[in-house]
Rosetta silent file (secondary structure, phi, psi, omega in degrees, C-alpha in Angstrom):
SEQUENCE: XXXXXXXXXXXXXXXXXXXXXXXXXXXXXXXXXXXXXXXXXXXXXXXXXXXXXXXXXXXXXXXXXXXXXXXXXXXXXXXXXXXXXXXXXXXXXXXXXXXXXXXXXXXXXXXXXXXXXXXXXXXXXXXXXXXXXXXXXXXXXXXXXXXXXXXXXXXXXXXXXXXXXXXXXXXXXXXXXXXXXXXXXXXXXXXXXXXXXXXXXXXXXXXXXXXXXXXXXXXXXXXXXXXXXXXXXXXXXXXXXXXXXXXXXXXXXXXXXXXXXXXXXXXXXXXXXXXXXXXXXXXXXXXXXXXXXXXXXXXXXXXXXXXXXXXXXXXXXXXXXXXXXXXXXXXXXXXXXXXXXXXXXXX
SCORE:     score description
SCORE:     0.000 S_00000001
   1 L     0.000  136.793  174.632   51.450   98.376  109.255 S_00000001
   2 E  -109.371  157.931 -176.780   53.893   95.862  110.688 S_00000001
   3 E  -116.411  157.162  176.304   57.247   94.898  109.217 S_00000001
   4 E  -140.144  149.812  171.682   59.123   91.630  108.796 S_00000001
   5 E   -92.072  127.299 -174.904   62.682   90.645  107.871 S_00000001
   6 E  -125.260  141.234  168.760   62.597   88.276  104.906 S_00000001
   7 E   -83.256  124.165 -177.415   65.103   86.045  103.167 S_00000001
   8 E  -103.777  -47.261  177.256   64.732   86.737   99.428 S_00000001
   9 E  -163.977  176.839 -176.027   67.691   84.904   97.876 S_00000001
  10 L   -51.644  123.105  178.144   71.296   84.025   98.683 S_00000001
  11 L    65.484   21.314  179.016   72.862   86.941  100.586 S_00000001
  12 E  -131.537  116.807  173.302   69.749   89.090  100.091 S_00000001
  13 E  -119.927  156.353  171.945   67.377   90.113  102.880 S_00000001
  14 E  -141.137  169.493  169.437   64.751   92.821  102.937 S_00000001
  15 E  -114.890  131.362 -172.857   62.261   94.389  105.310 S_00000001
  16 E  -144.448  157.958  175.293   58.724   94.404  104.000 S_00000001
  17 E   -57.147  140.438 -178.568   55.141   94.855  105.216 S_00000001
  18 E  -111.178  148.209  175.708   53.877   91.732  106.951 S_00000001
  19 L   -70.809  137.648  174.095   50.418   90.232  106.933 S_00000001
  20 L   -89.473  104.646 -175.712   48.522   90.552  110.192 S_00000001
  21 L   -98.115  107.331 -179.629   47.329   86.988  110.723 S_00000001
  22 L   -64.506  147.283 -177.784   44.633   86.848  113.418 S_00000001
  23 L   -70.546  131.221  175.409   44.935   83.867  115.750 S_00000001
  24 L   -90.353 -169.251  178.498   42.733   80.933  114.847 S_00000001
  25 L   -56.449  129.853  178.591   41.596   78.116  117.130 S_00000001
  26 L    76.221   10.543 -177.674   44.441   77.041  119.396 S_00000001
  27 E  -118.021  163.890  174.275   46.676   79.927  118.299 S_00000001
  28 E  -133.626  150.192  172.197   48.019   83.140  119.810 S_00000001
  29 E  -101.972  129.023 -178.552   49.249   86.373  118.280 S_00000001
  30 E  -111.126  153.399  165.611   52.545   87.617  119.697 S_00000001
  31 E  -106.892   95.652  178.244   54.402   90.896  119.618 S_00000001
  32 E   -57.603  138.626  177.691   58.033   89.724  119.368 S_00000001
  33 E   -98.359  -59.000 -179.554   60.356   91.918  121.426 S_00000001
  34 E  -131.352  140.649  179.018   63.836   90.586  120.663 S_00000001
  35 E  -131.489  126.591  178.892   64.975   87.980  118.138 S_00000001
  36 E   -85.668  149.134  173.868   68.474   86.527  118.030 S_00000001
  37 L   -98.387  125.151 -175.718   70.388   85.767  114.833 S_00000001
  38 L  -118.482  179.361 -178.361   71.939   82.300  114.981 S_00000001
  39 H   -62.033  -36.172  177.652   74.173   80.093  112.878 S_00000001
  40 H   -63.706  -40.463  176.672   71.225   78.426  111.167 S_00000001
  41 H   -59.811  -37.756  178.214   69.955   81.847  110.097 S_00000001
  42 H   -67.773  -36.914  175.393   73.378   82.511  108.571 S_00000001
  43 H   -59.704  -42.552  177.181   73.201   79.199  106.680 S_00000001
  44 H   -62.501  -46.784  179.999   69.874   80.375  105.245 S_00000001
  45 H   -55.863  -37.057 -179.355   71.384   83.787  104.418 S_00000001
  46 L   -76.166   -9.426 -178.543   74.187   82.076  102.489 S_00000001
  47 L    88.772    7.288 -176.219   71.659   80.153  100.400 S_00000001
  48 L   -72.056  -14.583 -175.457   72.718   76.790  101.847 S_00000001
  49 L  -119.537   27.066 -177.308   69.132   75.859  102.749 S_00000001
  50 L   -63.112  -25.844  178.729   67.292   76.926   99.590 S_00000001
  51 L   -68.537  -17.397 -175.447   66.003   73.393   99.093 S_00000001
  52 L  -112.802  -30.072 -173.760   64.082   73.766  102.352 S_00000001
  53 L   -98.064  122.614 -178.972   63.322   77.490  102.693 S_00000001
  54 L   -92.715  103.110 -178.940   60.599   78.895  100.473 S_00000001
  55 L   -76.088  148.980   -4.416   61.515   82.525   99.692 S_00000001
  56 L   -74.465  134.193 -173.447   60.450   85.112  100.586 S_00000001
  57 E  -124.777  130.786  175.146   60.699   83.666  104.078 S_00000001
  58 E   -78.182  126.265 -175.026   60.441   85.434  107.448 S_00000001
  59 L   -93.062  174.973  169.582   63.413   84.332  109.568 S_00000001
  60 L   105.617  128.091  175.825   64.017   83.989  113.293 S_00000001
  61 L  -142.909   -7.633  173.163   63.375   81.437  116.025 S_00000001
  62 E   -94.188  104.600 -169.498   65.358   82.691  119.063 S_00000001
  63 E  -146.884  164.419  167.310   62.828   85.092  120.545 S_00000001
  64 E  -141.619  157.691  179.151   61.025   86.674  123.437 S_00000001
  65 E   177.634 -165.166 -179.611   57.853   88.732  123.445 S_00000001
  66 E  -132.120  151.797  177.543   54.356   89.170  124.776 S_00000001
  67 E   -72.327  136.056  175.667   50.947   87.845  123.849 S_00000001
  68 E  -102.429  -47.862 -179.488   48.706   90.318  122.011 S_00000001
  69 E  -143.320  150.358  173.971   45.618   88.177  121.335 S_00000001
  70 E  -114.306  143.817  179.874   44.509   84.625  122.019 S_00000001
  71 L   -86.033  174.025  179.307   42.446   82.571  119.607 S_00000001
  72 L   -57.292  137.990  175.361   39.361   80.472  120.308 S_00000001
  73 L    83.536   -0.679  179.706   39.910   77.556  122.641 S_00000001
  74 L   -85.867  124.008 -179.797   43.180   78.816  124.118 S_00000001
  75 L  -120.511  149.452  175.753   43.262   78.464  127.894 S_00000001
  76 L    87.106   -0.406  179.402   45.839   79.522  130.464 S_00000001
  77 L  -130.163  149.931  177.593   47.205   82.409  128.430 S_00000001
  78 L  -148.875  163.262  179.067   46.198   86.057  128.163 S_00000001
  79 L   -55.825  136.421  179.141   47.290   89.285  126.542 S_00000001
  80 L    98.992  -16.899  179.042   50.424   90.674  128.174 S_00000001
  81 L   -62.999  135.894  176.218   51.949   87.354  129.213 S_00000001
  82 E   -84.527  131.233 -174.310   55.722   87.208  128.618 S_00000001
  83 E  -144.578  160.301  158.562   56.700   84.180  126.559 S_00000001
  84 E  -121.729  175.980 -174.374   59.256   82.532  124.392 S_00000001
  85 E  -126.803  131.206  167.357   58.466   79.909  121.755 S_00000001
  86 L   -86.450  103.371 -162.378   59.710   76.372  121.295 S_00000001
  87 L   -82.395   53.072 -177.430   59.577   76.624  117.485 S_00000001
  88 E  -125.006  132.535  173.931   58.654   73.036  116.674 S_00000001
  89 E  -128.215  116.619 -175.879   55.505   71.667  115.089 S_00000001
  90 L  -114.438  167.304 -173.927   55.356   67.877  114.677 S_00000001
  91 L   -93.522  -15.698  178.945   52.803   65.511  113.131 S_00000001
  92 L    64.955    9.662 -178.283   52.498   63.013  116.044 S_00000001
  93 L  -122.371  -19.555 -176.267   52.059   60.166  113.545 S_00000001
  94 L   -73.600  166.419  179.404   55.524   59.375  112.126 S_00000001
  95 H   -55.844  -39.078  179.906   57.747   56.625  113.611 S_00000001
  96 H   -63.743  -44.953  179.286   59.888   59.177  115.488 S_00000001
  97 H   -63.555  -43.317 -178.642   56.834   60.775  117.117 S_00000001
  98 H   -64.837  -25.904  177.228   55.327   57.416  117.995 S_00000001
  99 L   -84.715    0.492  178.660   58.618   56.508  119.676 S_00000001
 100 L    91.247   13.052 -178.417   58.390   59.665  121.811 S_00000001
 101 L  -111.197   57.299 -175.618   60.904   61.748  119.868 S_00000001
 102 H   -60.699  -29.231 -176.687   58.569   64.466  118.603 S_00000001
 103 H   -67.661  -16.987  173.785   61.354   67.068  118.531 S_00000001
 104 H  -121.332   40.656  173.788   62.955   65.160  115.638 S_00000001
 105 L   -46.732  141.125 -178.652   59.705   64.325  113.886 S_00000001
 106 L   -73.015   -9.410  175.289   60.341   62.946  110.407 S_00000001
 107 L  -128.140   39.151 -172.590   58.044   65.657  109.015 S_00000001
 108 L   -63.199  135.771  167.874   59.055   68.394  111.426 S_00000001
 109 E  -100.017  104.213  174.001   58.020   71.984  110.806 S_00000001
 110 E   -86.606  108.682 -175.246   60.813   74.053  112.340 S_00000001
 111 E   -68.702  127.525 -173.735   59.122   77.418  112.701 S_00000001
 112 L   104.508  -10.520  173.305   61.415   80.128  111.355 S_00000001
 113 L  -124.517  -58.934 -177.746   62.847   77.791  108.723 S_00000001
 114 L   -86.046  -15.750  178.269   60.021   75.714  107.284 S_00000001
 115 E  -148.410  166.793 -171.357   57.338   78.296  108.118 S_00000001
 116 L   -56.031  138.055 -175.868   57.327   82.031  108.985 S_00000001
 117 L  -100.746 -163.079 -166.278   59.534   83.003  111.906 S_00000001
 118 L   -91.141   -7.922 -173.376   59.712   85.599  114.644 S_00000001
 119 L   -80.562   63.534  179.603   61.618   88.453  112.979 S_00000001
 120 E  -155.940  167.715 -172.796   58.478   90.520  112.550 S_00000001
 121 L   -87.036  -14.874  171.052   56.353   92.835  114.650 S_00000001
 122 L  -140.738  138.838 -171.958   53.364   90.501  114.903 S_00000001
 123 E  -147.037  124.560  179.403   53.593   86.691  114.807 S_00000001
 124 E  -104.566  127.025 -176.022   50.870   84.058  115.091 S_00000001
 125 E  -138.838  161.594  173.752   51.879   80.633  116.448 S_00000001
 126 E   -63.274  137.981  178.200   50.229   77.580  118.023 S_00000001
 127 H   -60.504  -25.959 -179.564   49.620   78.091  121.753 S_00000001
 128 H   -65.548  -16.865 -179.515   51.212   74.671  122.299 S_00000001
 129 H   -87.559   -6.953 -173.673   54.617   76.157  121.376 S_00000001
 130 E   -75.210  142.250  172.497   54.581   78.769  124.158 S_00000001
 131 E  -123.623  123.296 -176.778   56.979   78.671  127.094 S_00000001
 132 E   -71.675  140.607  176.812   56.130   80.983  129.979 S_00000001
 133 L  -109.699  138.335  173.348   58.749   83.485  131.121 S_00000001
 134 L   -64.732  146.264  179.594   59.030   84.810  134.687 S_00000001
 135 L   -63.527  -20.465 -177.722   58.326   88.534  134.928 S_00000001
 136 L   -75.772  -11.982 -176.167   61.754   88.944  136.540 S_00000001
 137 L   -93.577  117.259  176.083   63.600   88.020  133.316 S_00000001
 138 L   -58.557  144.080 -173.736   64.300   90.972  130.989 S_00000001
 139 H   -67.651  -26.783  176.733   63.062   90.229  127.487 S_00000001
 140 H   -66.404  -43.080  176.850   66.454   90.814  125.863 S_00000001
 141 H   -64.871  -38.364 -177.283   67.978   88.068  128.028 S_00000001
 142 H   -62.969  -22.553  176.978   64.952   85.854  127.432 S_00000001
 143 L   -65.362  -14.800  178.381   65.714   85.839  123.697 S_00000001
 144 L   -97.592    8.251  175.567   68.668   83.588  124.585 S_00000001
 145 H   -63.608  -41.030 -177.519   66.522   80.929  126.237 S_00000001
 146 H   -60.736  -51.729  177.396   66.295   79.022  122.935 S_00000001
 147 H   -64.705  -28.911  174.798   70.077   78.626  122.413 S_00000001
 148 H   -66.214  -37.462  176.022   70.406   77.826  126.109 S_00000001
 149 H   -63.620  -36.679  174.049   67.839   75.053  125.591 S_00000001
 150 H   -57.734  -47.223 -178.441   70.036   73.759  122.754 S_00000001
 151 H   -63.870  -41.834  178.608   72.966   73.630  125.183 S_00000001
 152 H   -60.388  -44.266  179.708   70.896   71.889  127.870 S_00000001
 153 H   -63.869  -44.096 -177.796   69.807   69.266  125.326 S_00000001
 154 H   -62.434  -45.539  179.726   73.350   68.749  124.016 S_00000001
 155 H   -64.618  -37.333  176.181   74.818   68.289  127.488 S_00000001
 156 H   -67.089  -42.575  178.643   72.017   65.881  128.309 S_00000001
 157 H   -60.749  -38.511 -179.164   72.511   63.892  125.099 S_00000001
 158 H   -76.628  -10.948  179.027   76.219   63.551  125.882 S_00000001
 159 L    65.850   36.835 -177.330   75.404   62.328  129.391 S_00000001
 160 L   -64.036  131.494 -178.950   77.837   64.725  131.056 S_00000001
 161 L  -119.315  158.996  179.010   78.377   63.817  134.701 S_00000001
 162 L   -55.866  134.647  177.730   79.918   65.600  137.655 S_00000001
 163 L    87.967  -10.923  179.145   83.713   65.388  137.652 S_00000001
 164 L   -73.379  158.130  179.614   84.017   64.491  133.970 S_00000001
 165 E  -106.893  124.872 -168.574   86.451   66.351  131.756 S_00000001
 166 E  -124.757  132.525  174.476   84.864   68.037  128.796 S_00000001
 167 E  -113.221  125.203  176.205   86.383   69.756  125.756 S_00000001
 168 E  -106.374  116.431 -178.984   84.194   72.138  123.754 S_00000001
 169 E   -97.443  106.408 -176.832   85.594   72.784  120.275 S_00000001
 170 L   114.581  110.839 -174.897   84.176   76.115  119.095 S_00000001
 171 L  -106.693   36.765  170.541   83.542   79.069  121.398 S_00000001
 172 L   -75.410 -171.176 -176.944   80.637   80.770  119.638 S_00000001
 173 H   -54.607  -47.968 -178.437   77.358   81.413  121.501 S_00000001
 174 H   -68.914  -39.367  177.500   76.214   77.783  121.557 S_00000001
 175 H   -60.145  -45.035  178.284   79.703   76.501  122.410 S_00000001
 176 H   -62.677  -42.929  179.854   79.976   78.912  125.333 S_00000001
 177 H   -64.291  -40.487  175.909   76.489   77.966  126.533 S_00000001
 178 H   -59.372  -46.101 -179.878   77.339   74.248  126.332 S_00000001
 179 H   -60.018  -42.304 -178.536   80.494   74.894  128.361 S_00000001
 180 H   -69.048  -40.229  178.640   78.555   76.850  131.002 S_00000001
 181 H   -65.933  -44.198  178.718   75.791   74.242  131.283 S_00000001
 182 H   -61.783  -41.435  178.918   78.361   71.424  131.557 S_00000001
 183 H   -64.768  -38.880  177.964   80.275   73.389  134.181 S_00000001
 184 H   -63.893  -23.095  178.174   77.043   74.006  136.108 S_00000001
 185 L   -90.351    6.133  174.220   76.609   70.216  136.210 S_00000001
 186 L    95.709    7.359  177.888   79.985   69.800  137.872 S_00000001
 187 L   -81.424  155.354  168.431   82.169   68.972  134.875 S_00000001
 188 E   -91.350  131.345 -168.613   85.660   70.370  134.326 S_00000001
 189 E  -128.770  141.169  169.580   85.595   72.207  130.988 S_00000001
 190 E  -127.584  140.422 -179.712   88.050   73.538  128.432 S_00000001
 191 E  -113.846  128.349  177.963   87.028   75.593  125.392 S_00000001
 192 E  -103.284  118.215 -174.224   89.047   75.496  122.151 S_00000001
 193 L  -151.414  134.362  179.752   88.527   78.669  120.122 S_00000001
 194 L   -72.729  -38.837 -172.123   90.468   80.593  117.464 S_00000001
 195 L   -73.221  124.717  177.622   88.981   84.047  118.152 S_00000001
 196 H   -63.396  -37.629  179.758   90.814   86.083  120.782 S_00000001
 197 H   -62.342  -44.901 -178.938   87.622   88.061  121.454 S_00000001
 198 H   -69.120  -36.792  176.433   85.624   84.910  122.141 S_00000001
 199 H   -63.456  -40.012  178.950   88.376   83.463  124.324 S_00000001
 200 H   -62.556  -45.768  179.896   88.432   86.668  126.354 S_00000001
 201 H   -63.042  -43.345  178.948   84.668   86.585  126.850 S_00000001
 202 H   -60.209  -41.398  178.509   84.775   82.907  127.817 S_00000001
 203 H   -62.774  -40.015  178.483   87.482   83.672  130.349 S_00000001
 204 H   -64.862  -23.983  178.032   85.398   86.472  131.840 S_00000001
 205 L   -89.962    6.285  175.568   82.605   83.929  132.270 S_00000001
 206 L    91.069   16.405 -179.034   84.904   81.658  134.263 S_00000001
 207 L  -103.372  146.965  174.796   85.926   79.240  131.508 S_00000001
 208 E   -91.856  132.993 -175.755   89.445   78.075  130.654 S_00000001
 209 E  -124.405  156.223  174.538   90.288   78.429  126.961 S_00000001
 210 E  -129.993  146.338  179.730   92.937   77.230  124.543 S_00000001
 211 L  -101.765  112.139 -176.961   94.011   78.708  121.204 S_00000001
 212 L   -67.896  -15.810  176.240   94.415   75.977  118.546 S_00000001
 213 L   -76.354  -22.146 -174.753   96.676   78.267  116.497 S_00000001
 214 L  -116.281  -42.220 -172.557   99.189   78.419  119.335 S_00000001
 215 L   -88.368  146.643  171.298   98.486   75.572  121.740 S_00000001
 216 L   -86.319   94.603 -170.481   99.086   71.860  121.175 S_00000001
 217 H   -61.667  -49.561  178.706   95.566   70.833  122.150 S_00000001
 218 H   -58.142  -37.541  179.128   96.109   67.039  122.432 S_00000001
 219 H   -66.007  -41.823  178.594   99.224   67.642  124.544 S_00000001
 220 H   -64.369  -39.498  177.291   97.358   70.022  126.857 S_00000001
 221 H   -64.507  -38.841  176.975   94.525   67.523  127.223 S_00000001
 222 H   -60.385  -45.340  178.079   97.097   64.863  128.061 S_00000001
 223 H   -62.740  -42.112 -176.546   98.611   67.039  130.799 S_00000001
 224 H   -66.767  -36.013 -172.371   95.176   67.952  132.125 S_00000001
 225 H  -106.387    7.008 -176.263   93.875   64.368  132.267 S_00000001
 226 L    64.785   36.360  179.160   97.054   62.461  133.189 S_00000001
 227 L    70.331    8.979  179.732   97.174   61.110  129.618 S_00000001
 228 L   -78.831  -29.590 -174.472   93.700   59.578  130.000 S_00000001
 229 L    90.577  163.546 -178.046   92.008   61.902  127.488 S_00000001
 230 E   -73.744  151.460  175.513   88.724   63.765  127.777 S_00000001
 231 E   -77.632  -36.757 -176.378   85.486   61.998  128.705 S_00000001
 232 E  -140.180  140.608  169.887   83.388   64.125  126.350 S_00000001
 233 E  -128.275  137.335  174.755   84.094   66.416  123.397 S_00000001
 234 E  -108.347  125.217  175.738   81.544   68.701  121.761 S_00000001
 235 E   -96.073  107.179 -175.510   82.137   69.646  118.119 S_00000001
 236 L  -122.888    3.617 -174.253   80.568   73.093  117.739 S_00000001
 237 L   -83.618  -30.724 -175.723   82.949   74.704  115.246 S_00000001
 238 L    76.228   11.116 -177.054   81.512   73.338  112.000 S_00000001
 239 L  -113.270  150.997  179.096   85.055   73.022  110.619 S_00000001
 240 H   -59.159  -41.734  178.504   86.976   69.960  109.454 S_00000001
 241 H   -62.920  -33.296  177.510   89.823   70.817  111.819 S_00000001
 242 H   -65.515  -39.142  176.719   87.357   71.007  114.688 S_00000001
 243 H   -61.537  -46.805 -179.826   86.188   67.465  113.975 S_00000001
 244 H   -58.462  -45.102 -179.207   89.796   66.225  113.993 S_00000001
 245 H   -63.531  -45.004 -177.325   90.493   67.950  117.313 S_00000001
 246 H   -61.583  -37.492  178.292   87.325   66.668  118.960 S_00000001
 247 H   -71.964  -42.175 -173.238   88.180   63.073  118.007 S_00000001
 248 H   -64.915  -33.106 -173.040   91.854   63.385  118.934 S_00000001
 249 L   -81.859  -10.361 -173.101   91.278   64.616  122.503 S_00000001
 250 E   -77.659  141.002  174.795   88.962   61.788  123.574 S_00000001
 251 E   -87.421 -174.791 -179.886   90.078   59.051  125.921 S_00000001
 252 E   -57.690  130.622 -177.851   89.016   55.420  125.939 S_00000001
 253 E    58.062   29.976  174.041   85.234   55.125  125.537 S_00000001
 254 E   -71.525  161.954 -178.898   84.940   58.874  125.214 S_00000001
 255 E  -116.177  127.260  174.572   81.821   60.452  123.723 S_00000001
 256 E  -103.060  117.515  178.949   81.861   62.854  120.800 S_00000001
 257 E  -101.967  117.051 -178.406   78.712   64.974  120.658 S_00000001
 258 E   -90.305  115.142 -176.584   78.161   66.515  117.235 S_00000001
 259 L  -110.263  -42.932 -175.090   76.398   69.873  117.573 S_00000001
 260 L   -66.415  151.581  171.927   77.508   71.978  114.589 S_00000001
 261 L   -87.585  117.237  177.349   75.772   71.792  111.230 S_00000001
 262 L  -100.264  111.476 -174.272   78.321   70.590  108.681 S_00000001
 263 L   -69.810  -10.980  178.425   77.052   71.546  105.210 S_00000001
 264 L  -140.371  156.303 -179.781   79.242   68.928  103.532 S_00000001
 265 L   -60.040  146.587  178.982   80.515   65.448  104.490 S_00000001
 266 L  -118.181  146.306  168.994   83.683   65.355  106.594 S_00000001
 267 L   -73.199  144.736  179.989   86.467   62.818  106.808 S_00000001
 268 L  -141.262  145.503 -176.438   86.731   61.320  110.275 S_00000001
 269 L   -79.370   86.435 -178.528   89.352   59.096  111.895 S_00000001
 270 H   -68.372  -26.801  177.125   87.351   55.895  112.233 S_00000001
 271 H   -61.242  -37.745  178.147   90.423   53.990  113.355 S_00000001
 272 H   -62.345  -40.055  177.652   90.443   56.175  116.460 S_00000001
 273 H   -62.255  -43.263  178.032   86.805   55.216  117.079 S_00000001
 274 H   -64.235  -48.660 -170.257   87.733   51.538  116.748 S_00000001
 275 H   -67.723  -36.026 -177.163   90.917   51.731  118.819 S_00000001
 276 H  -108.575    7.871 -178.895   89.420   53.628  121.752 S_00000001
 277 L    50.969   52.569  179.595   85.823   52.389  121.488 S_00000001
 278 L   -77.755  161.696  177.624   84.535   55.933  121.055 S_00000001
 279 E  -124.142  131.825  175.544   80.864   56.855  120.720 S_00000001
 280 E  -102.160  127.321 -176.980   79.460   59.438  118.297 S_00000001
 281 E  -121.265  126.249  172.347   76.280   61.179  119.489 S_00000001
 282 E   -86.759  143.245  178.993   74.078   63.425  117.377 S_00000001
 283 L  -136.083  117.468 -176.228   72.329   66.285  119.158 S_00000001
 284 L  -135.196  126.384  172.144   69.567   68.228  117.461 S_00000001
 285 L    65.078 -136.957 -166.930   67.110   70.749  118.897 S_00000001
 286 L  -174.757  170.594  171.206   65.406   70.207  122.287 S_00000001
 287 L  -124.251 -178.583 -175.386   62.219   69.228  124.061 S_00000001
 288 H   -61.829  -37.796  178.272   59.977   71.095  126.487 S_00000001
 289 H   -60.865  -38.572  176.974   61.961   69.904  129.501 S_00000001
 290 H   -62.404  -42.118  179.867   65.134   71.359  127.991 S_00000001
 291 H   -64.146  -42.937 -178.741   63.368   74.698  127.488 S_00000001
 292 H   -65.804  -38.167  173.988   62.060   74.764  131.035 S_00000001
 293 H   -63.376  -39.779  179.894   65.542   74.049  132.405 S_00000001
 294 H   -63.590  -42.779  177.139   66.927   76.817  130.197 S_00000001
 295 H   -58.470  -43.971 -179.049   64.376   79.308  131.535 S_00000001
 296 H   -63.713  -41.767 -179.665   65.372   78.370  135.087 S_00000001
 297 H   -64.991  -38.813  178.148   69.110   78.760  134.353 S_00000001
 298 H   -72.178  -41.494 -175.643   68.570   82.192  132.801 S_00000001
 299 H   -66.320  -39.376 -176.815   66.120   83.323  135.486 S_00000001
 300 L   -90.573    3.026  176.694   68.344   82.451  138.468 S_00000001
 301 L    81.394    5.620  178.599   71.499   83.856  136.862 S_00000001
 302 L   -60.197  -34.852  176.538   73.293   80.485  136.642 S_00000001
 303 L  -116.601  113.111 -175.895   73.957   81.291  132.977 S_00000001
 304 L   -82.831   71.208 -173.295   74.824   84.970  132.433 S_00000001
 305 H   -63.014  -24.558 -178.677   73.369   85.131  128.925 S_00000001
 306 H   -61.739  -24.700 -179.944   73.455   88.930  128.882 S_00000001
 307 H   -70.531  -17.827 -179.339   77.261   88.746  128.506 S_00000001
 308 H   -85.573  -12.576 -176.249   76.801   87.100  125.108 S_00000001
 309 E   -81.052  111.791 -178.902   74.793   90.000  123.658 S_00000001
 310 E   -85.543  -33.976 -171.586   77.155   92.075  121.513 S_00000001
 311 E  -162.100  149.320  172.489   74.639   94.441  119.962 S_00000001
 312 E  -123.793  126.460 -177.110   70.923   95.195  119.660 S_00000001
 313 E  -123.857  151.564  174.471   69.675   96.651  116.366 S_00000001
 314 E   -67.722  159.526 -175.295   66.239   97.788  115.162 S_00000001
 315 H   -54.520  -38.258 -177.622   64.391   95.483  112.821 S_00000001
 316 H   -68.608  -14.626  177.798   65.162   97.625  109.775 S_00000001
 317 H   -99.843    8.552 -179.004   68.907   97.137  110.371 S_00000001
 318 H   -59.227  -42.786  178.788   68.699   93.338  110.517 S_00000001
 319 H   -55.941  -41.885  178.233   70.144   92.821  107.001 S_00000001
 320 H   -66.630  -32.638  179.115   73.293   94.743  107.989 S_00000001
 321 H   -65.318  -37.471  176.211   73.478   92.730  111.213 S_00000001
 322 H   -60.637  -42.029 -179.988   73.659   89.495  109.203 S_00000001
 323 H   -66.562  -36.568  178.820   76.610   90.899  107.282 S_00000001
 324 H   -65.680  -40.881  177.900   78.324   91.942  110.509 S_00000001
 325 H   -65.546  -39.805  179.393   77.969   88.438  111.945 S_00000001
 326 H   -62.252  -36.584 -178.038   79.268   86.927  108.729 S_00000001
 327 H   -71.642  -19.148  179.657   82.346   89.171  108.899 S_00000001
 328 L    78.732 -136.597 -177.828   83.174   87.888  112.375 S_00000001
 329 L    79.252 -149.097 -173.900   85.378   90.088  114.497 S_00000001
 330 L   -87.457   53.758 -178.479   84.310   91.130  117.983 S_00000001
 331 L  -127.612  131.901  177.159   80.704   89.988  117.617 S_00000001
 332 L  -111.489  -73.425 -178.616   79.025   87.190  119.525 S_00000001
 333 E  -126.583  127.855  174.682   75.218   87.502  119.528 S_00000001
 334 E  -107.991  130.723  175.412   73.182   90.224  117.802 S_00000001
 335 E  -104.055  141.516  174.069   69.566   90.753  118.801 S_00000001
 336 E   -99.317  122.784  178.455   66.972   92.344  116.542 S_00000001
 337 E   -87.399  111.331 -177.425   64.635   94.697  118.406 S_00000001
 338 L   -90.582    3.875 -173.357   61.193   94.262  116.849 S_00000001
 339 L   -94.238   -5.952 -177.505   59.508   96.862  119.041 S_00000001
 340 E  -126.627  154.554  175.385   60.703  100.005  117.265 S_00000001
 341 L   -93.416 -167.863 -173.859   60.509  101.370  113.735 S_00000001
 342 L   -58.674  -35.301 -176.638   63.301  103.080  111.775 S_00000001
 343 L   -88.195    1.678 -179.477   63.111  106.247  113.836 S_00000001
 344 L    87.064    7.785  178.294   63.094  104.364  117.137 S_00000001
 345 L   -79.380  140.524  179.183   59.397  104.929  117.800 S_00000001
 346 E   -70.909  135.282 -179.933   57.570  102.170  119.632 S_00000001
 347 L  -103.767    0.000    0.000   55.075  100.307  117.424 S_00000001
């Protein structure tokens, strides 16, 4: 018997027996090793996505694992291969797909939200979603390839260039990854974050941080840029105050890249957009090129994703892990280990 973590209703998760779905044509069966819990998963946990998520729903889309079986017609893959999954299934017929933007298909199936996810001990997915992992990358680190791909996409959408000055508002896992990717591209970066724990971790990773409770962020940006303002700001906090800060720090023709999911409409200073000819950029998900860049950054150590892992818990403790993340504190990224049962025995 295999187990899965399921969303049942707002603030209620369980672990339950999962169906063993053999791979059909063009599919593979995976044994997930590690699955990360992300902000979207927390939105689901809070009940904010009930209109989209059909309970009981198996969660999880940040993952690493190995192939167990391949279905008919699958070529280039075999049992034992280490993989992660780009959890997108598109229709290839809508206007977005026809324009080459399959990752934001107008009928997108985001696997782990719209269909069963990775937080289970066996998982069947289309072979087309697989991303190969080098054998040199430990599978716990590889579970952070997906959020790293988000960061690669966001930095690309914002058009960050060498020498530009970038402010990242929100120092959670994705914010830190955006800052590291931007820095790797030659930008000067500052991270604005309330949590002392997250600021400390960011500093240990070589990033400069500011505390919005103590620091006058616009004044510091003015000193840093010679009153020119930042070239790019990333809003990753999901808070109204974060939006205000991200707009305020931008210089003339600056770019605001919106990354966080805001569950409700926010007021925004449109006069500032008019006065400084600012640009607002939406950034959602990723494409295969973003994933491949993320694998390379993790594999060569350019992005030390292992520093973001706060805790690893067995699958049966995943519900408690969601509550721990919700409570905040000294927690960054929690991984769910799908390879062991309650007693720690390998399945």
